[in-house]
Short mmCIF file of C-alpha atoms in Angstrom, two decimals:
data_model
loop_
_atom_site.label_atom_id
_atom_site.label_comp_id
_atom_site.label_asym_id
_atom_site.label_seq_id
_atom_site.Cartn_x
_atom_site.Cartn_y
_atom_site.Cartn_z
CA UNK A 213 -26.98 -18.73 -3.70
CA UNK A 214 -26.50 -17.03 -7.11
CA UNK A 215 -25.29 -13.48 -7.26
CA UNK A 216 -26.36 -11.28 -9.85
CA UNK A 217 -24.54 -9.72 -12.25
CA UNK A 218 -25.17 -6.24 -10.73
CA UNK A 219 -23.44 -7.77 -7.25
CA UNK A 220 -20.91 -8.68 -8.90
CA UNK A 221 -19.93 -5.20 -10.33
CA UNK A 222 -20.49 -4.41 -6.90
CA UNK A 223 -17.75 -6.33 -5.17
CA UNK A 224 -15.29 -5.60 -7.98
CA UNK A 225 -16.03 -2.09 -7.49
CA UNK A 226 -15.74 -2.30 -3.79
CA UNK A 227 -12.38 -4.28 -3.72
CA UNK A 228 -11.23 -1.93 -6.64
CA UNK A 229 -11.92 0.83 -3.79
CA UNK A 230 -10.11 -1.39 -0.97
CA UNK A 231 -6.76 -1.89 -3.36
CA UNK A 232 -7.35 2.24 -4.31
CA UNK A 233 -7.67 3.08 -0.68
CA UNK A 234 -4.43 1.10 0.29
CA UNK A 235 -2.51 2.01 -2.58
CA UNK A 236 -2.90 5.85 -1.58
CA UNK A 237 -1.93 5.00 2.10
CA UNK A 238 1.18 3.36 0.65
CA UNK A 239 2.27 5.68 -1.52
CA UNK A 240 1.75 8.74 0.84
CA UNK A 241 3.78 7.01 3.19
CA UNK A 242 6.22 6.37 1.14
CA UNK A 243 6.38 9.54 -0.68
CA UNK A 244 6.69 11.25 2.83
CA UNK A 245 10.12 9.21 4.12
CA UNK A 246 11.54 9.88 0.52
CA UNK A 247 10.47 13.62 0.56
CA UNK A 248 10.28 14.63 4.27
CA UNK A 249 8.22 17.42 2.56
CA UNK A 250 5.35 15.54 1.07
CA UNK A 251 3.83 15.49 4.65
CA UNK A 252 0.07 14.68 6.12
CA UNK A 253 -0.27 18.23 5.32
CA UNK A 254 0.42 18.03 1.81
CA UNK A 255 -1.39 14.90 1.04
CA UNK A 256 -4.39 16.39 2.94
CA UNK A 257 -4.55 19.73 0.22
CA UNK A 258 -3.89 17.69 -2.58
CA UNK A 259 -6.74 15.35 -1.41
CA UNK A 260 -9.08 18.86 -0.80
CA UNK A 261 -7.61 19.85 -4.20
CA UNK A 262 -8.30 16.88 -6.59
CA UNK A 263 -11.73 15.00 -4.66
CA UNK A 264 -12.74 19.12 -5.53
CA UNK A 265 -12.19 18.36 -9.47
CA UNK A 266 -13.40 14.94 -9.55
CA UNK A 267 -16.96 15.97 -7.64
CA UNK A 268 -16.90 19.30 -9.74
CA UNK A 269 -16.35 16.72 -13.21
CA UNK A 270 -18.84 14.30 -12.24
CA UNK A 271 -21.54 16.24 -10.30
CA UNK A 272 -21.60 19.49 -11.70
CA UNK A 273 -24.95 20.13 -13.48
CA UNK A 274 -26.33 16.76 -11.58
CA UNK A 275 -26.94 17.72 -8.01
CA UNK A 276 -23.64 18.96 -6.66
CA UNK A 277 -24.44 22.34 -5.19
CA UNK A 278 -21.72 24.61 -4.56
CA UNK A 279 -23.22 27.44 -3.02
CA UNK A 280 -24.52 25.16 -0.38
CA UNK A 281 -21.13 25.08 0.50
CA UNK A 282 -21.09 28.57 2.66
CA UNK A 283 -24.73 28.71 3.28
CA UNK A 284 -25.83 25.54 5.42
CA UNK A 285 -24.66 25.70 8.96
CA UNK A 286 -24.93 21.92 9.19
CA UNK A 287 -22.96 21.09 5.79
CA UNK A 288 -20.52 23.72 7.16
CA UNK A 289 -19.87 21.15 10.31
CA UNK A 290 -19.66 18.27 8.47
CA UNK A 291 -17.20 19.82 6.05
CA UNK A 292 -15.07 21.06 8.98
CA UNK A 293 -15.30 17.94 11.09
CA UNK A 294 -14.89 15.81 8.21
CA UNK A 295 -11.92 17.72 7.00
CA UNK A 296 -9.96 17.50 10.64
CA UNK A 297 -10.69 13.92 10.19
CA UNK A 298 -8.81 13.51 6.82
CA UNK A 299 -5.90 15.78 8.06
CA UNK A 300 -5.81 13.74 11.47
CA UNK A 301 -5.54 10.54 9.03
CA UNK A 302 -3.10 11.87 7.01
CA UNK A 303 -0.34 13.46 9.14
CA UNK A 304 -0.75 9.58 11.24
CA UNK A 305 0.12 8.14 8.34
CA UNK A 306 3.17 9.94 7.98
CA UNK A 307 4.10 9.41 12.21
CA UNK A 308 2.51 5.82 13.13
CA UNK A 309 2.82 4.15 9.85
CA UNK A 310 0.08 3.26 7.33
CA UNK A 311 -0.83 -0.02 8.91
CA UNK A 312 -1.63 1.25 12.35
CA UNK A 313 -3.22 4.57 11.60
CA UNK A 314 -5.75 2.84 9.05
CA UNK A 315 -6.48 0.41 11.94
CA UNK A 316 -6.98 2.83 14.10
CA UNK A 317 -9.00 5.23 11.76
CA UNK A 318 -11.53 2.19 10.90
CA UNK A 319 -12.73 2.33 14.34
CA UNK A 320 -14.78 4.87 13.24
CA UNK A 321 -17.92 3.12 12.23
CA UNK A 322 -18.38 2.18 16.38
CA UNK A 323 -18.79 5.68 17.03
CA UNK A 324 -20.74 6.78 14.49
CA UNK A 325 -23.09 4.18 16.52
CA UNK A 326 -22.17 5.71 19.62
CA UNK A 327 -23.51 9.04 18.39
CA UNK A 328 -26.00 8.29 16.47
CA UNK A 329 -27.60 6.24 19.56
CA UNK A 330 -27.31 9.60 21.67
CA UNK A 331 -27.79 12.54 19.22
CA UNK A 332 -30.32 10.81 17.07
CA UNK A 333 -32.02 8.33 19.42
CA UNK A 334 -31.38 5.40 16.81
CA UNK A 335 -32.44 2.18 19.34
CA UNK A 336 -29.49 -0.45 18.93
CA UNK A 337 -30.06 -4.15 19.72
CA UNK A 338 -28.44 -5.13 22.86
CA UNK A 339 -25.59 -7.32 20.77
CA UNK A 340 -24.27 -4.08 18.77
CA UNK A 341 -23.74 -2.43 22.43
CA UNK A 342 -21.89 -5.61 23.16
CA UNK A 343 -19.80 -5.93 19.89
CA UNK A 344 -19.33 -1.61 20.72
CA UNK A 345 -18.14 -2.62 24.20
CA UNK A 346 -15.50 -5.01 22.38
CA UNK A 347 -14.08 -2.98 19.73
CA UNK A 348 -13.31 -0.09 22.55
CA UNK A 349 -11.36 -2.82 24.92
CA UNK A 350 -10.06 -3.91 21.39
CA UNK A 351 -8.62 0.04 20.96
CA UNK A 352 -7.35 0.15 24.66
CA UNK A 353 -5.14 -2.86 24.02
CA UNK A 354 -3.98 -1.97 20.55
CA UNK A 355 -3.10 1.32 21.96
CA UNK A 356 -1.02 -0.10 24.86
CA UNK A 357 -2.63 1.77 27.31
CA UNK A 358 -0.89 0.60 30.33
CA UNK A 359 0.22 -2.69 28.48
CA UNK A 360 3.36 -1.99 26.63
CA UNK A 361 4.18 1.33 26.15
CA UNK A 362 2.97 5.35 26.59
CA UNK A 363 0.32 6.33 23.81
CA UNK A 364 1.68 8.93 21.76
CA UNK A 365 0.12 12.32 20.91
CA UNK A 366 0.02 10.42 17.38
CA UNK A 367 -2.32 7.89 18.44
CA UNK A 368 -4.53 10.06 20.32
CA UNK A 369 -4.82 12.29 17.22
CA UNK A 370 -5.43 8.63 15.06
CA UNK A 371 -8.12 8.34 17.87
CA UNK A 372 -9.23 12.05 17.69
CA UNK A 373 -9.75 11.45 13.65
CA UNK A 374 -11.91 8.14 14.24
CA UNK A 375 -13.97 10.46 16.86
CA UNK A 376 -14.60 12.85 13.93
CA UNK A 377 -15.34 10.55 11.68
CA UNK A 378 -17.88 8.80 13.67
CA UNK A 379 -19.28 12.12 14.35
CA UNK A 380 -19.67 13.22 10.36
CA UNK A 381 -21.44 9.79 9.62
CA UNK A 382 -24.13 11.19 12.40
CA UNK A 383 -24.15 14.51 10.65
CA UNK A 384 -24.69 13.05 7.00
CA UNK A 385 -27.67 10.85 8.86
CA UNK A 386 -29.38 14.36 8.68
CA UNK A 387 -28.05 15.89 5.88
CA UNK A 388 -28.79 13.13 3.11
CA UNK A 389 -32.38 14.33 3.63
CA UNK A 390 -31.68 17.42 2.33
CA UNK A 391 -28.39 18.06 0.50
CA UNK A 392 -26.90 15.68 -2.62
CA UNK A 393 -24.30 13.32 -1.96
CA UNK A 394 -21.70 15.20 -4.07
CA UNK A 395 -22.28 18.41 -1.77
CA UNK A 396 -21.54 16.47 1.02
CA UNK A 397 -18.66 15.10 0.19
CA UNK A 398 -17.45 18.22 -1.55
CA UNK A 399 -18.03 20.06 2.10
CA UNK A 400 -15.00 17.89 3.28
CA UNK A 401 -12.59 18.51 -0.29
CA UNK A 402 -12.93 22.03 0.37
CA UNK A 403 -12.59 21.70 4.33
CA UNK A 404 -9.36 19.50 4.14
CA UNK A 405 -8.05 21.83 1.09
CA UNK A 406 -8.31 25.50 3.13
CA UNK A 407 -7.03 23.63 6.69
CA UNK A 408 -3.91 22.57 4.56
CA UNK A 409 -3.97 25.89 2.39
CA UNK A 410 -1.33 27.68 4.82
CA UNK A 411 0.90 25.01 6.35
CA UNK A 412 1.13 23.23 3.02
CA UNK A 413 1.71 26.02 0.74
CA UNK A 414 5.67 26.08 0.83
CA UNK A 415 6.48 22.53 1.64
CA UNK A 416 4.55 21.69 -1.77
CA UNK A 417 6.66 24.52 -3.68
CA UNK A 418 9.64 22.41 -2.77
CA UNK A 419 8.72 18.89 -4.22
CA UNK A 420 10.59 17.96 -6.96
CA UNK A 421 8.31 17.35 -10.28
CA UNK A 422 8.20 13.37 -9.52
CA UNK A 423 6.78 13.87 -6.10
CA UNK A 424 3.80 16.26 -7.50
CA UNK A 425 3.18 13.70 -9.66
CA UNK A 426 2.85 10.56 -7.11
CA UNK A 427 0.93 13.31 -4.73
CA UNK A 428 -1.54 13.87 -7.52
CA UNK A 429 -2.03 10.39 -8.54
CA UNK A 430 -2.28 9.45 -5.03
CA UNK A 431 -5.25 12.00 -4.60
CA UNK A 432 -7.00 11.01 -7.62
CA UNK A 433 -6.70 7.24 -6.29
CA UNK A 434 -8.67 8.22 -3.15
CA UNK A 435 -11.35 10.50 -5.32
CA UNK A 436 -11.86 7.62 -7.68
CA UNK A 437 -11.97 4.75 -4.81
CA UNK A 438 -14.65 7.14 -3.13
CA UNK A 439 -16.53 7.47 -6.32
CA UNK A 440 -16.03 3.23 -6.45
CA UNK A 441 -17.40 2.75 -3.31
CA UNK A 442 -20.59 4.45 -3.74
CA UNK A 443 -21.43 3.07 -6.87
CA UNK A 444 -20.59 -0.19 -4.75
CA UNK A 445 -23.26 0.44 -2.50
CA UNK A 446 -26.27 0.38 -4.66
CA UNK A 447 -25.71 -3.18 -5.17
CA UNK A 448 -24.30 -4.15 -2.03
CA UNK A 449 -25.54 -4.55 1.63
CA UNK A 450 -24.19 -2.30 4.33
CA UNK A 451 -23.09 -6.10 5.73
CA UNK A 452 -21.18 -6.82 2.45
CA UNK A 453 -19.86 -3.74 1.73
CA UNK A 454 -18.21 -3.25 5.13
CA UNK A 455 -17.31 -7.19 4.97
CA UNK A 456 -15.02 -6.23 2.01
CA UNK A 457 -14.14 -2.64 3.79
CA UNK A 458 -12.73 -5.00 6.60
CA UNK A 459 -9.75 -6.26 3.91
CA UNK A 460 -8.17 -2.66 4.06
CA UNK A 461 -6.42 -2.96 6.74
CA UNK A 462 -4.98 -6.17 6.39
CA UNK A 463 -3.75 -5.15 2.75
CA UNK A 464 -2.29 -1.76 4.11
CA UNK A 465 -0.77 -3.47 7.11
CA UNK A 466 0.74 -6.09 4.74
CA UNK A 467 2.15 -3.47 2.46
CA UNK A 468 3.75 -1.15 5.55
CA UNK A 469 5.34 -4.45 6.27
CA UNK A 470 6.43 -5.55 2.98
CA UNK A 471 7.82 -2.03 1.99
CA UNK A 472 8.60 -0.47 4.83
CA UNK A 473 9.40 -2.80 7.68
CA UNK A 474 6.01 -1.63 9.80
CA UNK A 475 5.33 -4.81 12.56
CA UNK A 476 3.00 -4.90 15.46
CA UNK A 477 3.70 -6.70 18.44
CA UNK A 478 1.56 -10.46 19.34
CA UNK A 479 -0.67 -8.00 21.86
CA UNK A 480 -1.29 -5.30 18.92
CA UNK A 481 -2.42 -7.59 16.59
CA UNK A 482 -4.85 -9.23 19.23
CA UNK A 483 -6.06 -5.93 20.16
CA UNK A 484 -6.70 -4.59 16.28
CA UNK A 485 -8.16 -7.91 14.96
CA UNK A 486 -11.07 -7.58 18.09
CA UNK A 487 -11.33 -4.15 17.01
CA UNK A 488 -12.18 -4.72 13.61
CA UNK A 489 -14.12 -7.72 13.96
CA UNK A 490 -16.26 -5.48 16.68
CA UNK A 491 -16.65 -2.67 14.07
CA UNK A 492 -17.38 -5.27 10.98
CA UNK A 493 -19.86 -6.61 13.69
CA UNK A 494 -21.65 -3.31 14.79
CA UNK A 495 -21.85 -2.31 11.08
CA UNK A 496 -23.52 -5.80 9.52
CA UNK A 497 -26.04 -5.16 12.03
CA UNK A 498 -29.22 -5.61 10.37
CA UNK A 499 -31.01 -2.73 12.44
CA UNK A 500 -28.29 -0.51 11.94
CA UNK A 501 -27.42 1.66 8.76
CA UNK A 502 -24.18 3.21 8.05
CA UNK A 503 -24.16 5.62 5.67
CA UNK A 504 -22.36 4.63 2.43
CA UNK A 505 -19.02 6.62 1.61
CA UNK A 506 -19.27 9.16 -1.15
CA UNK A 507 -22.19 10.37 1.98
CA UNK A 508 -19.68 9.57 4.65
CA UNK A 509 -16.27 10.44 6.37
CA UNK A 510 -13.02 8.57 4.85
#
């Protein structure tokens, strides 16, 4: 089978996103055990901050609707929601490592399908309930519940982020109808920007000039891997583009290990790799549409 030139940009694009993605989970962990300061709260304003710029740059004048911002009660949730979901990801980085939050985190997808099946009566063949059914035992043993060790108030907040995720992907179900994609995504810069606002705003007066400077370029990795992704999408099944999505967390779990000694026992590795193959499963489901990123949670 020949691929066309326009699927081609379309996986470079998408595995420029999956090395932009992991790259800014690297370097926020890293940046946080040099600089104790440059926490998940930190990277979660800069994130707000910069993804604010980049949408303004590219969107303004071309959809992006800023007033929408304060006046749509549904936008308003999504923004919220999505923004708990970026500060939950970020501060687990810091804790768990970038390997095992990201893991966890990519559970999201499963439910987004769990939600979307109740809230929005979607109909799901019976195998995606079956590959759901997996990825959830797949959590439960990655976790260690009962199997190795106590789950930490980390990994339930890792969990609580994947939650919200899954929930925003419902939300933007209903609000691509009616709203731009920039808006949306927008909703959750400015969401994750004011949660961060407060607790941030003195631990980022203290960073030394280098560390603003890997903070910033670590936020406009993320805002341009977002921006990668979407373009990725018009080319690219939901089945492809998740396939590729699926390689993030074996290159971020590679690079906590290579740089910074992150390893997961014989049982957590079991228990991730069903879990990922359950949600690259439920997603290439050819009844089932995820929405693509620059619409949906990160």
């Amino acid at each position: 089978m020949t691929t066309s030139p326009s699927e081609k940009t379309g996986i470079t694009l998408m595995l420029g996103s999956v090395v932009a993605f992991a790259v800014n989970t690297l370097m926020i962990r890293g940046l946080s055990l040099a600089v104790p300061a440059a926490d998940g709260w930190v990277a979660s304003l800069f994130r707000g901050v910069v993804g604010m710029l980049i949408v303004t740059a590219f969107f303004i004048g071309k959809g992006f609707q800023p007033k929408n911002l304060f006046t749509r009660p549904l936008l308003i949730a999504r923004g919220l929601i999505g923004g708990f979901g970026i500060l939950a990801f970020y501060i687990t980085v810091v804790h768990l490592g970038a390997g095992r939050a990201v893991i966890i985190n990519l559970s999201y997808p499963i439910f987004g399908c769990l939600f979307a099946s109740l809230w929005l009566k979607e109909t799901l063949p019976l195998r995606s309930w079956a590959w759901m059914g997996a990825g959830f035992v797949g959590l439960l043993v990655f976790l260690g519940f009962g199997l190795e060790h106590p789950v930490g108030r980390y990994d339930l907040l890792a969990l609580a982020g994947a939650v919200a995720a899954g929930i925003v992907i419902t939300l933007i179900r209903q609000l691509r109808h009616t709203e731009h994609t920039a808006t949306i995504y927008a909703s959750q810069c400015l969401a994750s920007a004011l949660f961060a606002a407060l607790p941030a705003a003195q631990p980022a007066s203290t960073l030394p000039p280098t560390a603003l400077l890997i903070m910033t370029v670590a936020a406009v990795l993320v805002g341009l891997a977002q921006l990668s992704m979407t373009h990725a999408y018009r080319s690219l099944s939901v089945a492809r583009g998740s396939s590729i999505q699926m390689i993030l967390p074996l290159v971020t779990a590679l690079g906590g290990w290579a740089f910074f000694d992150e390893t997961f026992t014989l049982l957590e590795i079991a228990g991730g790799a069903l879990t990922l193959l359950a949600t690259w499963r439920v997603v290439a489901t050819p009844k089932l549409i995820i929405p693509q990123p620059l619409k949906a949670a990160a």
